[in-house]
XYZ file of C-alpha atoms in Angstrom:
652
model
C 63.421 88.681 107.542
C 65.834 91.593 107.073
C 65.617 94.719 110.370
C 66.388 97.726 108.228
C 67.838 100.801 110.160
C 69.288 104.003 108.423
C 72.079 104.979 111.088
C 72.635 107.676 112.691
C 75.979 110.936 111.542
C 78.733 110.814 113.746
C 78.959 107.675 114.883
C 82.906 105.633 114.482
C 81.188 102.563 113.842
C 77.344 101.912 113.371
C 75.115 99.328 112.681
C 72.830 99.361 109.115
C 71.200 97.074 109.160
C 70.689 93.052 110.245
C 69.910 90.632 108.032
C 67.967 87.158 110.165
C 67.407 84.376 109.081
C 65.173 82.683 111.689
C 62.592 82.345 109.796
C 64.402 79.764 108.347
C 62.921 76.608 110.591
C 65.771 74.806 113.715
C 64.727 71.232 111.818
C 65.550 72.473 108.520
C 68.443 75.159 108.678
C 71.225 75.225 110.367
C 74.791 77.527 109.986
C 78.091 75.749 108.406
C 81.209 74.346 110.741
C 83.154 75.881 109.549
C 81.069 79.839 107.959
C 83.225 81.139 105.188
C 82.269 84.669 103.571
C 82.864 86.418 100.745
C 82.200 89.982 100.145
C 83.290 90.881 95.793
C 84.160 94.472 94.683
C 80.980 94.214 93.388
C 79.093 95.778 96.961
C 77.718 90.997 96.765
C 78.019 89.358 100.035
C 78.169 85.783 99.374
C 78.118 82.865 101.871
C 77.261 79.081 103.387
C 74.866 77.402 105.140
C 73.515 74.108 105.474
C 69.974 73.072 105.020
C 68.886 70.307 106.493
C 66.470 67.353 104.871
C 63.895 65.146 106.898
C 66.448 62.233 107.637
C 69.106 64.011 108.647
C 71.550 64.330 105.495
C 73.100 68.290 104.725
C 73.321 70.183 101.566
C 75.158 72.779 101.785
C 74.348 76.026 100.478
C 76.104 79.343 98.517
C 73.927 82.125 99.507
C 74.085 86.392 97.109
C 73.078 88.763 99.157
C 73.299 91.818 98.064
C 73.753 94.920 100.192
C 71.469 96.935 98.237
C 68.537 94.496 98.596
C 69.599 92.635 101.637
C 65.526 90.885 101.834
C 65.999 89.347 98.094
C 68.826 86.638 99.046
C 69.815 83.634 96.043
C 70.302 80.915 97.779
C 72.760 77.965 95.876
C 72.226 74.155 96.403
C 76.768 73.910 95.411
C 76.009 70.382 95.501
C 79.108 70.110 98.023
C 80.069 66.653 99.309
C 81.270 68.080 102.271
C 81.638 71.175 103.946
C 82.693 73.871 102.080
C 85.882 75.733 103.385
C 86.647 79.055 101.176
C 84.553 81.932 99.211
C 86.884 83.341 96.864
C 85.570 86.005 93.858
C 87.572 87.411 91.723
C 88.638 91.154 90.519
C 85.705 91.710 88.756
C 83.084 90.284 91.126
C 80.957 88.726 88.836
C 82.599 85.241 89.514
C 83.349 82.872 92.458
C 85.285 79.456 93.340
C 84.388 76.978 96.375
C 85.819 74.755 97.578
C 85.242 71.711 100.294
C 86.819 69.703 103.244
C 87.158 66.535 100.239
C 89.469 68.822 98.345
C 86.517 70.100 95.165
C 86.145 73.337 94.190
C 83.661 74.974 92.028
C 83.610 77.679 89.947
C 80.352 79.723 89.321
C 80.069 82.432 87.088
C 77.622 84.734 86.636
C 74.041 83.784 83.763
C 73.114 86.273 81.527
C 75.119 89.170 83.537
C 71.811 88.296 86.943
C 73.235 88.041 89.968
C 70.314 85.941 90.833
C 71.462 83.009 88.718
C 73.634 81.018 88.110
C 76.309 78.248 86.790
C 78.700 76.175 87.469
C 80.721 75.393 84.768
C 84.210 73.901 85.870
C 86.480 73.111 88.285
C 89.072 70.661 89.992
C 89.334 67.804 93.058
C 92.673 66.851 94.270
C 90.557 63.670 95.868
C 90.087 63.996 99.677
C 92.453 66.305 100.288
C 90.346 69.051 101.953
C 91.060 73.024 100.700
C 92.593 75.573 103.593
C 93.036 78.134 101.118
C 92.495 79.965 98.345
C 93.043 82.334 95.299
C 92.675 83.583 92.082
C 95.325 83.574 89.826
C 96.330 87.584 89.903
C 95.202 89.288 86.658
C 97.975 92.334 87.346
C 96.819 95.027 87.528
C 97.529 96.756 90.941
C 96.304 100.785 91.319
C 97.889 102.510 93.901
C 96.025 105.513 95.899
C 97.926 108.783 96.035
C 95.779 110.569 98.577
C 98.452 113.425 98.707
C 97.378 114.168 95.583
C 93.341 114.611 95.880
C 93.625 118.277 95.009
C 95.397 117.529 91.205
C 93.144 117.469 87.539
C 93.580 113.968 86.171
C 92.828 110.983 87.726
C 96.227 109.459 86.908
C 98.164 111.283 89.609
C 95.337 109.880 91.780
C 95.062 106.464 90.960
C 98.152 105.228 89.169
C 98.794 102.034 87.846
C 101.612 99.860 89.850
C 104.359 97.818 88.167
C 103.215 93.837 88.854
C 102.795 91.714 86.952
C 100.335 88.519 86.733
C 101.011 85.121 87.400
C 100.415 83.816 84.720
C 100.532 85.065 80.500
C 99.496 84.151 77.126
C 101.311 84.720 74.034
C 101.161 88.417 73.724
C 101.804 89.473 77.227
C 97.787 88.747 78.459
C 97.129 87.506 81.711
C 96.261 83.634 81.711
C 93.710 83.615 84.272
C 92.649 80.341 87.008
C 93.164 79.419 90.418
C 95.616 78.464 93.332
C 94.763 76.476 96.603
C 96.708 74.885 99.462
C 95.172 71.450 101.281
C 95.571 70.384 104.200
C 98.269 67.742 103.519
C 100.832 70.300 102.148
C 100.466 70.168 98.694
C 99.194 72.387 96.303
C 97.501 72.970 93.323
C 96.743 75.173 90.379
C 94.273 75.133 87.548
C 94.690 76.980 84.788
C 91.705 78.447 82.434
C 92.414 78.367 78.588
C 90.499 80.353 76.444
C 89.235 77.974 74.286
C 87.471 76.929 77.517
C 89.990 73.750 78.890
C 91.577 73.459 82.252
C 94.022 72.489 82.794
C 95.398 70.978 86.758
C 97.990 70.348 87.723
C 99.829 69.405 91.662
C 102.293 69.649 93.683
C 103.414 69.481 97.056
C 104.926 72.577 98.680
C 107.913 70.333 99.930
C 109.851 67.607 100.184
C 108.750 66.131 103.257
C 105.421 66.443 103.614
C 102.915 67.831 107.101
C 99.721 69.058 108.503
C 98.242 72.604 107.328
C 96.047 74.326 109.429
C 96.310 77.200 108.753
C 97.669 78.994 104.867
C 96.961 81.363 102.931
C 98.470 82.906 99.589
C 99.791 86.617 98.528
C 101.864 87.640 95.863
C 104.936 88.774 94.634
C 105.454 91.726 92.245
C 107.448 89.944 89.400
C 104.586 87.106 88.897
C 105.825 85.250 91.949
C 102.853 83.556 94.651
C 104.012 83.417 97.829
C 102.139 80.730 100.409
C 102.520 80.726 104.190
C 101.349 77.484 106.193
C 101.209 76.808 110.163
C 100.094 73.682 111.134
C 98.214 74.722 113.920
C 100.798 74.447 117.333
C 102.116 77.822 118.035
C 105.275 76.154 119.162
C 105.980 74.713 115.125
C 107.083 77.611 112.864
C 105.266 79.357 110.502
C 106.379 77.988 106.769
C 106.513 79.897 103.636
C 106.818 78.801 100.194
C 107.797 80.823 96.399
C 105.385 78.939 93.924
C 105.451 79.384 90.401
C 103.840 79.008 87.781
C 104.043 78.399 84.244
C 103.259 76.615 81.200
C 105.392 73.688 79.270
C 103.836 71.323 76.295
C 100.513 72.546 76.680
C 101.056 70.978 81.572
C 101.553 72.850 83.649
C 104.033 73.438 85.482
C 103.980 73.567 89.562
C 108.008 74.892 91.005
C 108.687 75.217 94.868
C 110.867 76.769 97.044
C 110.911 76.993 100.659
C 111.470 81.286 102.292
C 112.336 82.061 105.634
C 110.726 81.121 107.974
C 109.858 82.084 111.590
C 108.000 81.884 115.202
C 105.643 83.445 117.370
C 107.184 86.087 119.105
C 104.556 84.762 122.251
C 106.592 81.444 122.206
C 109.568 82.759 122.457
C 108.431 84.597 126.455
C 108.891 81.787 128.772
C 106.269 84.361 130.515
C 103.603 83.457 127.306
C 105.777 80.010 126.762
C 102.668 78.474 127.289
C 99.515 80.385 127.782
C 98.638 80.534 123.705
C 99.338 76.702 121.998
C 96.886 77.190 118.513
C 97.835 79.938 116.061
C 94.027 80.409 115.278
C 94.760 82.861 111.995
C 96.996 83.366 109.579
C 97.007 85.988 107.350
C 99.159 88.185 104.815
C 98.062 92.036 105.546
C 96.933 92.170 101.687
C 96.912 89.581 98.654
C 99.836 92.054 96.760
C 101.578 92.288 100.167
C 103.475 89.349 100.289
C 106.662 90.927 102.935
C 103.642 91.592 105.801
C 101.235 88.941 107.612
C 99.149 88.835 111.037
C 98.959 86.031 113.552
C 96.935 85.372 116.123
C 97.825 82.944 119.016
C 95.253 81.912 121.622
C 94.074 79.465 124.442
C 90.714 78.347 125.485
C 90.037 82.102 127.090
C 92.578 84.267 125.545
C 94.581 85.112 122.016
C 97.193 87.183 121.894
C 98.127 88.855 117.368
C 101.420 90.174 115.525
C 102.513 92.866 112.657
C 105.141 90.892 111.138
C 107.216 92.156 107.760
C 109.939 90.701 105.977
C 113.574 92.164 105.783
C 116.671 93.226 103.857
C 119.818 93.022 106.357
C 122.324 92.858 106.252
C 125.646 90.484 106.616
C 127.701 90.770 108.518
C 131.737 89.952 106.551
C 134.930 88.993 108.679
C 137.849 91.538 107.821
C 139.687 87.961 106.932
C 137.216 87.396 103.823
C 136.740 91.562 102.747
C 140.407 91.751 103.112
C 139.871 88.399 100.323
C 137.536 89.828 98.676
C 137.321 93.202 97.790
C 133.907 92.770 96.129
C 132.742 91.373 99.597
C 133.494 94.575 101.351
C 132.617 96.554 99.236
C 129.356 95.447 98.853
C 127.558 93.865 101.620
C 125.202 90.762 100.823
C 122.115 91.011 102.469
C 119.917 87.630 104.091
C 115.548 87.891 103.889
C 114.587 88.041 107.676
C 111.043 88.142 110.125
C 111.159 90.939 112.448
C 108.269 91.713 113.956
C 106.394 95.381 113.596
C 103.861 94.956 116.553
C 102.063 92.917 119.187
C 98.522 93.205 121.358
C 99.129 92.360 125.382
C 96.309 90.024 125.976
C 92.665 90.347 123.922
C 90.154 88.553 125.063
C 89.424 84.719 122.690
C 89.422 85.827 118.673
C 86.973 84.722 116.578
C 87.089 85.912 113.227
C 90.258 88.367 111.012
C 88.827 91.033 108.006
C 91.126 92.899 106.284
C 91.310 95.708 103.915
C 91.178 95.789 100.364
C 91.551 99.154 99.599
C 95.849 99.247 97.782
C 96.810 101.583 100.767
C 100.872 100.865 101.024
C 101.492 101.375 104.424
C 105.368 102.125 104.490
C 106.220 105.376 107.427
C 105.976 108.150 104.623
C 102.931 106.940 103.748
C 101.306 106.892 107.257
C 102.679 110.042 106.924
C 100.864 111.495 105.346
C 97.694 109.870 106.060
C 98.133 111.982 109.247
C 98.040 114.747 107.884
C 95.176 114.529 104.728
C 93.618 112.326 107.577
C 92.592 110.356 105.710
C 92.241 106.810 107.565
C 89.947 104.407 105.628
C 92.612 100.997 104.779
C 94.514 101.481 107.431
C 92.559 99.270 110.192
C 91.070 95.789 110.077
C 89.139 93.859 112.370
C 88.914 92.078 115.004
C 85.820 89.868 115.711
C 86.249 88.351 119.583
C 83.684 85.926 121.291
C 82.581 88.043 123.983
C 80.743 89.834 120.020
C 82.529 92.727 120.030
C 84.095 94.555 117.347
C 87.378 95.981 116.634
C 89.296 97.949 114.735
C 92.321 98.011 115.720
C 95.592 99.615 112.819
C 96.932 97.089 110.232
C 100.248 97.969 110.725
C 100.005 99.895 114.957
C 96.944 97.179 116.428
C 96.512 100.136 118.460
C 92.299 99.428 118.805
C 90.880 102.512 116.666
C 87.457 101.686 116.470
C 84.747 99.117 119.031
C 81.334 98.197 118.566
C 79.543 95.471 120.583
C 76.815 93.244 118.374
C 72.871 92.836 119.448
C 72.848 89.129 118.348
C 71.240 87.320 121.106
C 69.252 83.826 121.354
C 65.804 85.145 121.481
C 62.121 83.347 120.785
C 61.244 82.469 117.103
C 58.097 83.410 116.708
C 58.244 87.180 119.043
C 58.762 89.192 115.969
C 60.986 90.266 114.953
C 60.841 94.733 114.524
C 58.952 94.203 117.956
C 62.122 92.326 119.849
C 63.686 94.263 122.745
C 67.135 94.897 121.887
C 69.150 92.820 125.037
C 73.221 94.349 126.585
C 74.926 90.718 126.457
C 75.581 89.770 122.915
C 75.316 85.406 123.491
C 76.406 84.482 119.907
C 79.567 85.622 118.839
C 81.283 86.504 115.517
C 82.539 83.218 112.748
C 83.633 85.037 109.660
C 84.078 87.973 108.640
C 84.668 90.344 105.526
C 85.075 95.074 105.496
C 83.855 95.934 101.981
C 86.657 96.784 98.857
C 86.525 100.423 99.866
C 87.047 99.822 104.638
C 83.849 101.489 104.995
C 80.981 98.508 105.437
C 81.938 95.734 107.647
C 79.563 92.506 107.423
C 80.198 89.674 110.691
C 78.264 86.172 110.427
C 76.706 84.418 113.706
C 75.614 81.389 111.619
C 72.600 82.606 112.290
C 72.499 86.087 110.452
C 74.564 89.359 109.453
C 75.403 92.005 110.212
C 76.499 94.737 108.347
C 77.889 97.696 109.959
C 79.560 101.042 108.389
C 82.868 102.333 109.430
C 83.269 105.466 109.327
C 85.702 108.023 108.082
C 87.655 109.305 110.318
C 87.573 106.097 111.997
C 86.958 108.491 115.698
C 88.718 111.416 114.419
C 87.875 115.492 115.272
C 86.896 116.170 110.991
C 85.930 119.849 108.906
C 82.842 118.744 106.776
C 85.248 119.707 103.647
C 87.790 117.465 105.416
C 84.836 114.374 105.418
C 83.279 115.811 102.741
C 86.607 115.588 99.825
C 88.024 111.683 101.173
C 83.815 111.165 100.136
C 84.702 112.057 96.573
C 88.227 110.376 96.513
C 86.552 107.460 97.658
C 83.184 108.010 94.697
C 86.870 108.446 92.380
C 88.222 105.825 93.062
C 85.277 103.739 92.487
C 84.848 105.654 88.842
C 88.552 104.639 87.851
C 87.709 100.958 88.418
C 84.432 100.263 88.203
C 84.076 98.980 91.946
C 80.466 99.692 93.682
C 79.961 102.630 95.566
C 76.853 101.566 97.869
C 79.155 101.315 101.029
C 80.721 104.846 100.219
C 76.128 105.934 100.533
C 76.694 104.777 104.028
C 77.985 107.809 104.577
C 76.319 110.268 102.241
C 74.535 113.043 104.208
C 71.230 114.630 102.148
C 72.977 117.660 102.723
C 75.920 116.571 101.497
C 74.672 115.182 97.935
C 74.041 118.586 96.367
C 77.764 119.934 96.553
C 79.483 115.853 95.893
C 77.603 116.076 92.515
C 78.781 118.762 91.784
C 82.159 118.619 92.417
C 81.908 115.235 91.039
C 81.538 116.755 87.816
C 83.811 118.946 87.655
C 86.939 116.107 87.920
C 84.965 114.499 85.501
C 85.245 117.434 83.572
C 88.888 117.900 84.037
C 89.568 114.445 83.069
C 90.931 114.039 78.794
C 88.099 113.941 75.947
C 88.922 109.411 75.744
C 89.060 109.455 79.151
C 85.746 110.349 79.685
C 83.531 108.708 76.908
C 84.385 105.598 78.667
C 84.007 106.647 82.652
C 79.890 108.546 80.664
C 78.100 105.876 81.610
C 79.378 105.662 85.462
C 79.333 109.256 86.540
C 75.917 109.883 85.235
C 75.198 105.814 87.798
C 77.451 107.639 90.111
C 75.320 111.022 90.248
C 71.441 108.734 90.021
C 71.972 107.208 93.476
C 73.221 109.961 94.819
C 71.067 112.196 94.330
C 67.612 109.975 96.069
C 69.729 109.944 99.068
C 68.095 113.832 99.402
C 64.389 114.799 99.258
C 65.862 118.303 97.656
C 67.832 116.037 93.834
C 65.602 112.589 94.558
C 63.700 114.895 91.019
C 66.972 114.481 88.987
C 66.576 110.599 88.873
C 64.873 110.468 86.394
C 66.675 112.644 83.821
C 70.238 110.231 84.727
C 68.041 107.149 84.368
C 66.941 107.929 80.480
C 69.834 109.331 79.796
C 71.834 106.320 80.627
C 68.906 104.314 79.094
C 69.151 106.699 76.026
C 73.131 106.391 75.780
C 72.456 102.633 75.251
C 70.229 102.959 72.914
C 72.509 105.139 70.172
C 75.375 102.380 71.663
C 73.503 100.029 69.626
C 72.355 102.057 66.827
C 75.772 103.436 65.869
C 77.575 99.512 66.386
C 75.302 98.388 63.692
C 77.205 101.361 61.314
C 80.326 100.158 59.400
C 82.835 102.654 57.721
C 82.852 101.988 53.932
C 86.429 100.943 54.236
C 87.523 98.898 57.078
C 90.178 100.163 56.926
C 90.035 103.621 56.473
C 91.648 106.075 59.453
C 88.663 108.256 59.422
C 85.543 108.528 62.516
C 82.850 105.721 62.583
C 79.622 106.922 60.628
C 77.678 107.159 63.683
C 80.732 110.046 65.287
C 80.796 111.268 61.330
C 76.933 112.130 62.166
C 77.151 113.370 65.422
C 80.334 116.361 64.312
C 77.972 117.169 61.316
C 74.761 117.690 63.217
C 76.306 119.949 66.178
C 77.853 122.141 63.617
C 74.985 121.848 60.338
C 71.564 123.625 62.609
C 68.949 123.539 59.869
C 66.394 121.694 59.747
C 67.425 120.329 56.157
C 67.574 115.809 56.363
C 68.733 116.621 52.332
C 71.492 119.278 54.017
C 72.943 117.368 55.962
C 72.950 113.586 54.352
C 75.110 115.298 51.446
C 77.615 115.512 53.984
C 77.073 111.933 54.139
C 78.037 108.521 52.874
C 74.497 106.963 51.675
C 76.173 103.869 51.250
C 77.447 103.513 55.509
C 73.218 104.326 56.369
C 71.761 101.059 54.430
C 71.585 98.505 56.786
C 70.130 94.556 54.524
C 65.915 94.181 55.515
C 66.794 91.724 58.665
C 68.480 93.963 60.747
C 65.898 97.028 59.714
C 62.523 94.651 61.244
C 64.302 93.467 64.229
C 65.248 96.686 64.739
C 62.171 97.921 63.446
C 59.766 98.454 67.370
C 63.500 100.567 68.495
C 62.976 102.603 65.645
C 59.494 103.188 66.402
C 59.817 104.089 70.149
C 62.959 106.739 69.110
C 61.439 108.662 66.404
C 57.858 109.091 69.095
C 60.131 109.802 71.826
C 62.197 112.141 70.192
C 58.433 113.350 69.173
C 57.499 113.479 72.480
C 60.364 115.985 73.215
C 60.605 118.276 70.728
C 56.796 118.585 71.151
C 57.364 119.294 75.700
C 59.353 122.067 74.855
C 58.463 124.540 75.738
C 57.604 127.567 72.252
C 60.086 129.502 72.025
C 58.701 132.214 69.996
C 59.068 135.389 71.832
C 55.698 136.257 73.430
C 54.387 140.562 72.177
C 54.441 141.864 75.487
C 51.096 143.079 76.771
C 49.131 145.953 75.343
C 49.745 149.011 78.462
C 46.624 149.966 79.970
C 45.213 153.338 78.305
C 43.984 156.281 81.016
C 40.910 155.965 82.229
C 38.781 158.101 80.256
C 36.048 161.490 81.469
C 32.837 160.893 82.249
C 31.548 162.388 79.803
C 28.746 165.472 80.510
C 24.666 164.301 80.221
């Protein structure tokens, strides 16, 4: 059951729609504990829900929700024996990792590229050891968004590739796929997917003295290393950090670990707050590829405090005696790595969930100044959910509140129709899991009984001119076009009056790119234009044209792929490209004059291939004839005869 609402314009954070699962009987469906949730770059949301049978046995379910069609939910019986603790999408959004409290990890992939068909063929197991943190290995692909260059002509200037090494490479530098997980007993396990389909798995202790790991998170460095942060759950204990290096030696996976500087939360060193927040409830790196900044949350039964820390290099003071003995020491001061607190909140209500942005915005002082000058705010805020049902968007570094939303979750009679239920002001159910979309313009939160999808304004409450808001939306659309990410969350903020301008500016920016890049992005921009034109009644008639063109491009690519050059090592263009070039130059309707310029042997196919394509070729021929018949007659119409002057009446 899905309650859909089109949000009003201008809100900082408002409701897009509500998905309620109350149609499921309480005797058969129950929220999973803990509740896991993940949002992919294809705008697919995965979350957990348990199915209870008549004999009280639980079936661990994974549900896949398409944000554009939330009423069409797909459920997967996961076959996990214990509660699912982690869900993680890969960079392509087509594969999903699930891990449980028994140490089992499953890799789910789309069957035939369908979002409602999933299969699991590989996985790993650390038997009896619950998984507390899980991540795919980094593939070395990292983009930087240069907001200050949003007016540049080249996409390469707006979105530059950052030098970032993969966690592990194959022969030739190709990144090796796999995943890394941390267990509650302090083990780190790595599984590598070989091109042959074989899985190499290795498990190693994070340190010699193993201890309980209640919380953990994983991040990656530009040099190809992995950083793991762990905490035992007590704020009186240090937060430990480890460097993990993965390699393949003699066809076996090898794991090397090294202890990094640790930290104590600031609230535990304050005498007035020493025992006020006894437990660390949340531990998160600010980004997967940002191991130098970490977010910590300590809580009591009723309140919480959040701290943001940064790892910095600091000079180590050296006594003058040693500087005189060794001039090298005096010339270059030695440095050490040390954690320094960046910001901390005052006492808050108890935090129940944290969601971090995925938009690759750097957080140096220079970048923050650029964001302030350009008024580009997406990606600068993280979400905190509280036990009172509210959601706050706070700045990633200063932790100052930027927007607030109060959830509508409240207990209601099951037999009452959803559309007739009054929305009560006081929420009774707190949120247990949250995820931000990949452009940070949408947020999903779940209490275990339903999901709320919120839209986050790009202005974050700041007044923006219409032209500036259009430029920010255009910049994010270009980012999705370059990366291949889905742009549904951007469409939430496009008003009908913006559509025409966005389509024109998007096409203008596309035509400014090189011919090779235009060819790569040709289908993406057509799909993007079609989705934009659906939002306005003035442009909705174009949608069919864009979809038809996409269909014809797919047919053209299929037919061109069947043609092969006469010589495989020829440096010339492919037969399909040569035919296209000739047709643009020769406008003669005589087919023989066109074919005389081609190598006919390249257009001869075997009989089996022709028979397989007979229906497609017939359809293409009929369609072309229909188009030609539909074109207006180009022969100029004869001018109408001039009216003759009225004749004088004849005399009788």
